[in-house]
């Protein structure tokens, strides 16, 4: 097993009914690195991301074939505990989706369902997670206030804190800053770069600059296929495929 | 929807539009007028009873038309007791079925089960009554009540002789009748809970069970409460089925085995004999009380259900 590879996807095909959304996807995601997924709308980025924590399992009529190895273990294999898998591979969604409860309870939720009951321990986890998500200073005086009262950017960072509290190994991010203003976006990007120290991150983004700024490697998706996958620097400076170049220079479609 | 459309609203662009608007307006006014008139009539017609009986009407336990003694407490009690029992039985069942339909059932299974449950609501209440009287009541008398008195007889609810008919029978029949309401409304509320709430839970490593109990239900909580209150309104006003199985007695007893009476059924049973003033006025006052209780409950239910549509309850820790 290659120590540098966290996730290895091979020959992955996904159908929504008769529509093939992923075609023979093959990619290796490095440990403690940021991998960006770019590509035009509808090309399968979200779908791919959701195969990594088996969130697509919930959709009726989805058929998946191929292999996704997490630390060498097939997550679609028979012995896989999906609930445990999702604890290891967490996700931040495109739209902030805090629970309609207090800031504190949002962050404490994961630890609680995984068995942490002691108040003092929960307090520690909540503070640490909020600090890691660069939100602590803004909310430390309103932990008991409703999460729905936070701004969009704060809500998204709260969702990140909520995720960090369950200590995942991999963080999937689906356009985490698409609903946010430039300042909040920069906050989140800074945060993502810091998180890289401890987590493996896969991020979908429509923002080329964002991909170039934060990621180590970049995959270009088109019509459910990975057209090109390489170091971010290579993709953005000397792509090998004409379609990649067209896309990143905005000449696409 | 264009700018033009919006500008046009409130202005009558043609004669037919004007006619149409006028016509619908007349209908709306007519409905409101009718409803208002009904309340007013009930109020006016029950004034003699209010004047003659005062508060005694609400707290008195005697109902003797011959001597003009009217106390409606047994009916109010019977109505509330049987409806409450119905809810205690129907709410867990109805919500359980709703959770199954909204969260667990595969789609091909969902539609037929929903249809069957809603079919229960379409059965005329007299059919429930007949079934309750001839099938359920004997079963209660021979099987359920002996068992209850033997094992739970130490509780005041299960003491005294079991006749079959009584509060227990009425509560059971009403429960069966309101389950479809609770199920249908709760299912809609649960299905309206946005999927991102479920996915947020699952992505934290929650089980299906935890997701349902800790994310979906809290989100739809006030809507479910609304469903229960709607069902309560239905149970309070149900006449035929309750009348047939409640035993029509003037007693007030804490025992669920005891026969009782309801507001709706005393009206249905005695309107024909109420040929003179005070008796008729007393019945109308009962109708008014029933109307007011139902109205208040429905308003509360609407408000709760609407709050779900606008957004979830804000739970502070
Ligand atoms: N639940 C679903 N059922 C059926 N088809 C779906 C479903 N979700 C996505 N698709 C289809 O799969 C394809 C890929 O969708 P996906 O959401 O993965 O694209 P995307 O790259 O994330 O797009 P965007 O950048 O707009 O978010 C699209 O053609 C879409 O219509
Ligand atoms: Mg997407």
CSV table of C-alpha atoms in Angstrom, one decimal, chain B:
chain,number,residue,atom,x,y,z
B,1,UNK,CA,-43.9,36.6,-15.1
B,2,UNK,CA,-42.9,39.8,-16.7
B,3,UNK,CA,-42.9,43.4,-15.6
B,4,UNK,CA,-46.0,44.0,-17.7
B,5,UNK,CA,-47.9,41.3,-15.7
B,6,UNK,CA,-47.1,42.8,-12.4
B,7,UNK,CA,-48.0,46.3,-13.5
B,8,UNK,CA,-51.4,44.9,-14.8
B,9,UNK,CA,-52.3,43.4,-11.4
B,10,UNK,CA,-54.8,45.5,-9.5
B,11,UNK,CA,-55.9,47.2,-12.7
B,12,UNK,CA,-58.8,45.7,-14.7
B,13,UNK,CA,-57.6,45.3,-18.3
B,14,UNK,CA,-60.9,44.1,-19.7
B,15,UNK,CA,-64.6,43.8,-19.0
B,16,UNK,CA,-64.4,40.0,-18.6
B,17,UNK,CA,-61.7,40.4,-16.1
B,18,UNK,CA,-63.7,42.8,-14.1
B,19,UNK,CA,-66.7,40.5,-14.2
B,20,UNK,CA,-64.6,37.5,-13.1
B,21,UNK,CA,-63.1,39.5,-10.2
B,22,UNK,CA,-66.5,40.7,-9.1
B,23,UNK,CA,-68.0,37.3,-9.2
B,24,UNK,CA,-65.3,35.6,-7.2
B,25,UNK,CA,-65.4,38.5,-4.7
B,26,UNK,CA,-69.1,38.0,-4.2
B,27,UNK,CA,-68.5,34.3,-3.5
B,28,UNK,CA,-65.8,35.1,-1.0
B,29,UNK,CA,-68.0,37.6,0.8
B,30,UNK,CA,-70.9,35.1,0.8
B,31,UNK,CA,-68.9,32.4,2.5
B,32,UNK,CA,-67.5,34.8,5.1
B,33,UNK,CA,-71.0,36.1,5.6
B,34,UNK,CA,-72.5,32.7,6.0
B,35,UNK,CA,-69.8,31.7,8.6
B,36,UNK,CA,-70.3,34.9,10.5
B,37,UNK,CA,-74.0,34.5,10.4
B,38,UNK,CA,-73.8,31.0,11.8
B,39,UNK,CA,-71.8,32.1,14.7
B,40,UNK,CA,-74.1,35.0,15.3
B,41,UNK,CA,-77.1,32.8,15.2
B,42,UNK,CA,-75.7,30.3,17.6
B,43,UNK,CA,-74.8,33.1,19.9
B,44,UNK,CA,-78.2,34.7,19.8
B,45,UNK,CA,-80.1,31.5,20.1
B,46,UNK,CA,-78.1,30.4,23.1
B,47,UNK,CA,-78.6,33.6,25.0
B,48,UNK,CA,-81.7,32.3,26.8
B,49,UNK,CA,-79.7,29.4,28.1
B,50,UNK,CA,-76.8,31.6,29.1
B,51,UNK,CA,-79.1,34.0,31.0
B,52,UNK,CA,-81.1,31.2,32.7
B,53,UNK,CA,-78.2,28.9,33.6
B,54,UNK,CA,-75.1,31.1,33.7
B,55,UNK,CA,-71.9,29.3,34.6
B,56,UNK,CA,-73.9,26.4,36.0
B,57,UNK,CA,-74.2,25.2,32.4
B,58,UNK,CA,-70.4,24.6,32.2
B,59,UNK,CA,-70.0,23.0,35.6
B,60,UNK,CA,-73.3,21.3,36.3
B,61,UNK,CA,-73.7,17.6,36.0
B,62,UNK,CA,-77.4,17.3,35.7
B,63,UNK,CA,-79.3,17.1,32.4
B,64,UNK,CA,-83.0,17.0,33.0
B,65,UNK,CA,-85.1,18.6,30.3
B,66,UNK,CA,-88.3,17.8,32.1
B,67,UNK,CA,-87.3,20.0,35.1
B,68,UNK,CA,-85.2,22.3,33.0
B,69,UNK,CA,-81.9,21.5,34.7
B,70,UNK,CA,-79.1,21.7,32.3
B,71,UNK,CA,-75.5,21.1,33.1
B,72,UNK,CA,-73.2,20.2,30.2
B,73,UNK,CA,-70.2,19.0,32.1
B,74,UNK,CA,-70.7,15.3,31.4
B,75,UNK,CA,-70.8,16.0,27.7
B,76,UNK,CA,-67.8,18.2,27.8
B,77,UNK,CA,-65.9,15.6,29.8
B,78,UNK,CA,-67.0,12.8,27.6
B,79,UNK,CA,-65.9,14.6,24.5
B,80,UNK,CA,-62.5,15.6,25.9
B,81,UNK,CA,-61.8,12.2,27.5
B,82,UNK,CA,-62.7,10.2,24.4
B,83,UNK,CA,-60.8,12.6,22.1
B,84,UNK,CA,-57.8,12.7,24.3
B,85,UNK,CA,-57.7,8.9,24.5
B,86,UNK,CA,-58.0,8.7,20.7
B,87,UNK,CA,-55.0,11.0,20.4
B,88,UNK,CA,-52.9,9.0,22.8
B,89,UNK,CA,-53.6,5.9,20.8
B,90,UNK,CA,-53.5,7.4,17.3
B,91,UNK,CA,-50.6,9.9,17.5
B,92,UNK,CA,-47.8,7.3,18.0
B,93,UNK,CA,-49.3,5.0,15.4
B,94,UNK,CA,-50.0,7.8,12.8
B,95,UNK,CA,-46.5,9.3,13.3
B,96,UNK,CA,-44.9,5.9,13.1
B,97,UNK,CA,-46.6,5.2,9.8
B,98,UNK,CA,-45.7,8.6,8.5
B,99,UNK,CA,-42.0,8.1,9.4
B,100,UNK,CA,-42.2,4.7,7.6
B,101,UNK,CA,-43.7,6.2,4.6
B,102,UNK,CA,-41.5,9.3,4.4
B,103,UNK,CA,-38.2,7.9,5.5
B,104,UNK,CA,-38.0,4.2,5.1
B,105,UNK,CA,-40.5,2.8,2.6
B,106,UNK,CA,-39.3,2.2,-1.0
B,107,UNK,CA,-41.1,4.4,-3.4
B,108,UNK,CA,-43.1,1.6,-5.0
B,109,UNK,CA,-44.5,0.7,-1.6
B,110,UNK,CA,-45.2,4.2,-0.5
B,111,UNK,CA,-48.0,5.0,-2.9
B,112,UNK,CA,-50.2,2.0,-2.2
B,113,UNK,CA,-49.8,2.3,1.5
B,114,UNK,CA,-50.6,6.0,1.5
B,115,UNK,CA,-53.6,5.3,-0.6
B,116,UNK,CA,-54.9,2.6,1.9
B,117,UNK,CA,-54.3,4.8,4.9
B,118,UNK,CA,-56.2,7.7,3.2
B,119,UNK,CA,-58.9,5.4,2.3
B,120,UNK,CA,-59.6,4.9,6.0
B,121,UNK,CA,-60.6,8.6,6.0
B,122,UNK,CA,-63.2,8.1,3.3
B,123,UNK,CA,-65.2,5.5,5.1
B,124,UNK,CA,-68.5,7.0,6.4
B,125,UNK,CA,-68.5,7.3,10.2
B,126,UNK,CA,-71.7,5.4,10.5
B,127,UNK,CA,-69.9,2.4,9.1
B,128,UNK,CA,-67.2,2.8,11.8
B,129,UNK,CA,-70.1,3.1,14.3
B,130,UNK,CA,-71.8,-0.1,13.2
B,131,UNK,CA,-68.5,-2.0,13.2
B,132,UNK,CA,-67.6,-0.5,16.6
B,133,UNK,CA,-70.9,-1.6,18.1
B,134,UNK,CA,-71.2,-5.1,16.7
B,135,UNK,CA,-67.6,-6.2,16.4
B,136,UNK,CA,-65.3,-4.1,18.5
B,137,UNK,CA,-67.5,-3.6,21.6
B,138,UNK,CA,-68.1,-7.3,22.1
B,139,UNK,CA,-64.4,-7.9,21.6
B,140,UNK,CA,-63.6,-5.3,24.2
B,141,UNK,CA,-66.1,-6.7,26.6
B,142,UNK,CA,-65.0,-10.4,26.2
B,143,UNK,CA,-61.3,-10.1,25.6
B,144,UNK,CA,-59.7,-6.7,26.3
B,145,UNK,CA,-61.5,-5.4,29.4
B,146,UNK,CA,-61.2,-8.6,31.4
B,147,UNK,CA,-57.5,-8.7,30.6
B,148,UNK,CA,-57.1,-5.0,31.5
B,149,UNK,CA,-58.9,-5.3,34.8
B,150,UNK,CA,-56.8,-8.4,35.7
B,151,UNK,CA,-53.4,-6.9,34.9
B,152,UNK,CA,-53.9,-3.2,35.2
B,153,UNK,CA,-56.9,-3.2,37.5
B,154,UNK,CA,-55.0,-1.3,40.1
B,155,UNK,CA,-55.1,1.8,37.9
B,156,UNK,CA,-58.3,3.8,38.3
B,157,UNK,CA,-58.7,3.9,34.5
B,158,UNK,CA,-59.4,0.2,34.3
B,159,UNK,CA,-61.8,-0.3,37.2
B,160,UNK,CA,-65.5,-1.2,37.3
B,161,UNK,CA,-67.5,-3.5,35.1
B,162,UNK,CA,-66.7,-3.5,31.4
B,163,UNK,CA,-69.7,-3.2,29.1
B,164,UNK,CA,-67.9,-3.0,25.9
B,165,UNK,CA,-69.4,0.3,25.0
B,166,UNK,CA,-67.9,3.3,26.8
B,167,UNK,CA,-65.1,5.8,26.7
B,168,UNK,CA,-62.6,3.1,25.8
B,169,UNK,CA,-64.7,2.0,22.8
B,170,UNK,CA,-65.2,5.6,21.7
B,171,UNK,CA,-61.6,6.4,22.1
B,172,UNK,CA,-60.6,3.4,20.0
B,173,UNK,CA,-63.0,4.1,17.2
B,174,UNK,CA,-62.0,7.8,17.1
B,175,UNK,CA,-58.3,6.7,17.1
B,176,UNK,CA,-58.9,4.6,14.0
B,177,UNK,CA,-60.7,7.5,12.4
B,178,UNK,CA,-58.0,10.1,13.0
B,179,UNK,CA,-55.0,8.0,12.2
B,180,UNK,CA,-55.3,8.9,8.5
B,181,UNK,CA,-55.2,12.6,9.3
B,182,UNK,CA,-52.2,12.3,11.5
B,183,UNK,CA,-50.4,10.1,9.0
B,184,UNK,CA,-51.1,12.1,5.9
B,185,UNK,CA,-50.2,15.5,7.4
B,186,UNK,CA,-47.1,14.2,9.2
B,187,UNK,CA,-45.9,12.5,6.1
B,188,UNK,CA,-46.2,15.7,4.1
B,189,UNK,CA,-44.4,17.6,6.8
B,190,UNK,CA,-41.6,15.0,7.0
B,191,UNK,CA,-41.3,14.9,3.2
B,192,UNK,CA,-41.0,18.7,3.2
B,193,UNK,CA,-37.9,18.5,5.4
B,194,UNK,CA,-35.1,19.5,3.1
B,195,UNK,CA,-32.8,16.6,2.1
B,196,UNK,CA,-29.7,18.6,3.0
B,197,UNK,CA,-30.7,18.2,6.7
B,198,UNK,CA,-30.6,14.4,6.3
B,199,UNK,CA,-27.4,14.5,4.3
B,200,UNK,CA,-25.7,16.7,6.9
B,201,UNK,CA,-26.5,14.2,9.5
B,202,UNK,CA,-25.5,11.2,7.5
B,203,UNK,CA,-22.2,12.9,6.5
B,204,UNK,CA,-21.4,13.1,10.2
B,205,UNK,CA,-21.6,9.3,10.4
B,206,UNK,CA,-25.1,9.2,11.8
B,207,UNK,CA,-27.3,6.1,11.3
B,208,UNK,CA,-30.6,6.2,9.6
B,209,UNK,CA,-32.3,6.0,12.9
B,210,UNK,CA,-30.3,8.9,14.4
B,211,UNK,CA,-30.9,11.0,11.3
B,212,UNK,CA,-34.7,10.5,11.5
B,213,UNK,CA,-34.9,11.1,15.2
B,214,UNK,CA,-32.4,13.9,15.7
B,215,UNK,CA,-32.6,15.8,12.4
B,216,UNK,CA,-35.8,15.1,10.5
B,217,UNK,CA,-38.4,14.9,13.3
B,218,UNK,CA,-37.0,18.0,15.2
B,219,UNK,CA,-37.1,19.9,12.0
B,220,UNK,CA,-40.8,18.9,11.4
B,221,UNK,CA,-41.8,19.0,15.0
B,222,UNK,CA,-44.2,21.8,15.0
B,223,UNK,CA,-45.9,20.5,11.8
B,224,UNK,CA,-46.4,17.2,13.5
B,225,UNK,CA,-47.9,18.9,16.5
B,226,UNK,CA,-50.2,20.7,14.0
B,227,UNK,CA,-51.2,17.3,12.5
B,228,UNK,CA,-52.2,16.1,16.0
B,229,UNK,CA,-54.2,19.1,16.7
B,230,UNK,CA,-56.1,18.8,13.4
B,231,UNK,CA,-56.8,15.2,14.4
B,232,UNK,CA,-58.0,16.4,17.8
B,233,UNK,CA,-60.4,18.8,16.0
B,234,UNK,CA,-61.8,15.9,14.0
B,235,UNK,CA,-62.2,13.7,17.1
B,236,UNK,CA,-63.9,16.4,19.1
B,237,UNK,CA,-66.5,17.0,16.4
B,238,UNK,CA,-67.1,13.3,15.4
B,239,UNK,CA,-70.7,12.5,16.1
B,240,UNK,CA,-72.1,9.3,14.6
B,241,UNK,CA,-69.4,6.8,15.5
B,242,UNK,CA,-68.9,8.2,19.0
B,243,UNK,CA,-72.6,8.2,19.7
B,244,UNK,CA,-73.0,4.6,18.7
B,245,UNK,CA,-70.3,3.2,21.0
B,246,UNK,CA,-69.9,5.6,24.0
B,247,UNK,CA,-72.9,4.3,25.9
B,248,UNK,CA,-74.8,7.6,26.3
B,249,UNK,CA,-74.6,8.0,30.0
B,250,UNK,CA,-74.6,11.1,32.2
B,251,UNK,CA,-71.9,9.8,34.5
B,252,UNK,CA,-68.5,11.2,34.9
B,253,UNK,CA,-66.0,8.5,35.8
B,254,UNK,CA,-62.3,8.3,35.6
B,255,UNK,CA,-62.6,4.7,34.4
B,256,UNK,CA,-62.3,4.2,30.7
B,257,UNK,CA,-64.7,1.3,31.0
B,258,UNK,CA,-67.6,3.6,32.0
B,259,UNK,CA,-70.2,4.7,29.5
B,260,UNK,CA,-70.3,8.5,28.9
B,261,UNK,CA,-71.6,11.0,26.4
B,262,UNK,CA,-70.3,13.6,24.1
B,263,UNK,CA,-71.4,17.1,23.1
B,264,UNK,CA,-72.0,16.1,19.5
B,265,UNK,CA,-74.0,13.0,20.5
B,266,UNK,CA,-76.3,14.8,23.0
B,267,UNK,CA,-77.2,17.2,20.3
B,268,UNK,CA,-77.8,14.5,17.7
B,269,UNK,CA,-79.8,12.4,20.2
B,270,UNK,CA,-82.1,15.0,21.5
B,271,UNK,CA,-82.6,17.8,19.0
B,272,UNK,CA,-85.9,16.2,18.0
B,273,UNK,CA,-87.4,16.5,21.5
B,274,UNK,CA,-86.1,19.9,22.1
B,275,UNK,CA,-89.3,21.5,21.2
B,276,UNK,CA,-89.4,24.3,23.8
B,277,UNK,CA,-87.1,27.3,24.4
B,278,UNK,CA,-84.6,26.5,27.1
B,279,UNK,CA,-83.9,22.9,26.0
B,280,UNK,CA,-83.2,24.1,22.5
B,281,UNK,CA,-81.2,27.0,23.7
B,282,UNK,CA,-79.1,24.6,25.9
B,283,UNK,CA,-78.4,22.4,22.9
B,284,UNK,CA,-77.4,25.4,20.9
B,285,UNK,CA,-75.1,26.5,23.6
B,286,UNK,CA,-73.4,23.1,23.5
B,287,UNK,CA,-73.0,23.5,19.8
B,288,UNK,CA,-71.5,26.9,20.3
B,289,UNK,CA,-69.0,25.6,22.9
B,290,UNK,CA,-68.0,22.8,20.6
B,291,UNK,CA,-67.6,25.2,17.7
B,292,UNK,CA,-65.4,27.6,19.7
B,293,UNK,CA,-63.2,24.7,21.0
B,294,UNK,CA,-62.8,23.4,17.5
B,295,UNK,CA,-62.1,26.8,16.0
B,296,UNK,CA,-59.4,27.6,18.5
B,297,UNK,CA,-57.7,24.3,18.0
B,298,UNK,CA,-57.8,24.7,14.2
B,299,UNK,CA,-56.3,28.2,14.4
B,300,UNK,CA,-53.5,26.9,16.6
B,301,UNK,CA,-52.9,24.0,14.2
B,302,UNK,CA,-52.8,26.2,11.2
B,303,UNK,CA,-50.3,28.5,12.9
B,304,UNK,CA,-48.0,25.6,13.8
B,305,UNK,CA,-48.2,24.0,10.4
B,306,UNK,CA,-47.4,27.3,8.7
B,307,UNK,CA,-44.4,27.9,10.9
B,308,UNK,CA,-42.9,24.7,9.4
B,309,UNK,CA,-43.4,26.0,5.9
B,310,UNK,CA,-41.6,29.3,6.9
B,311,UNK,CA,-38.8,27.6,8.8
B,312,UNK,CA,-38.1,25.3,11.6
B,313,UNK,CA,-38.5,26.0,15.2
B,314,UNK,CA,-35.5,27.6,16.7
B,315,UNK,CA,-34.3,25.3,19.5
B,316,UNK,CA,-32.1,27.0,22.0
B,317,UNK,CA,-29.9,24.7,24.0
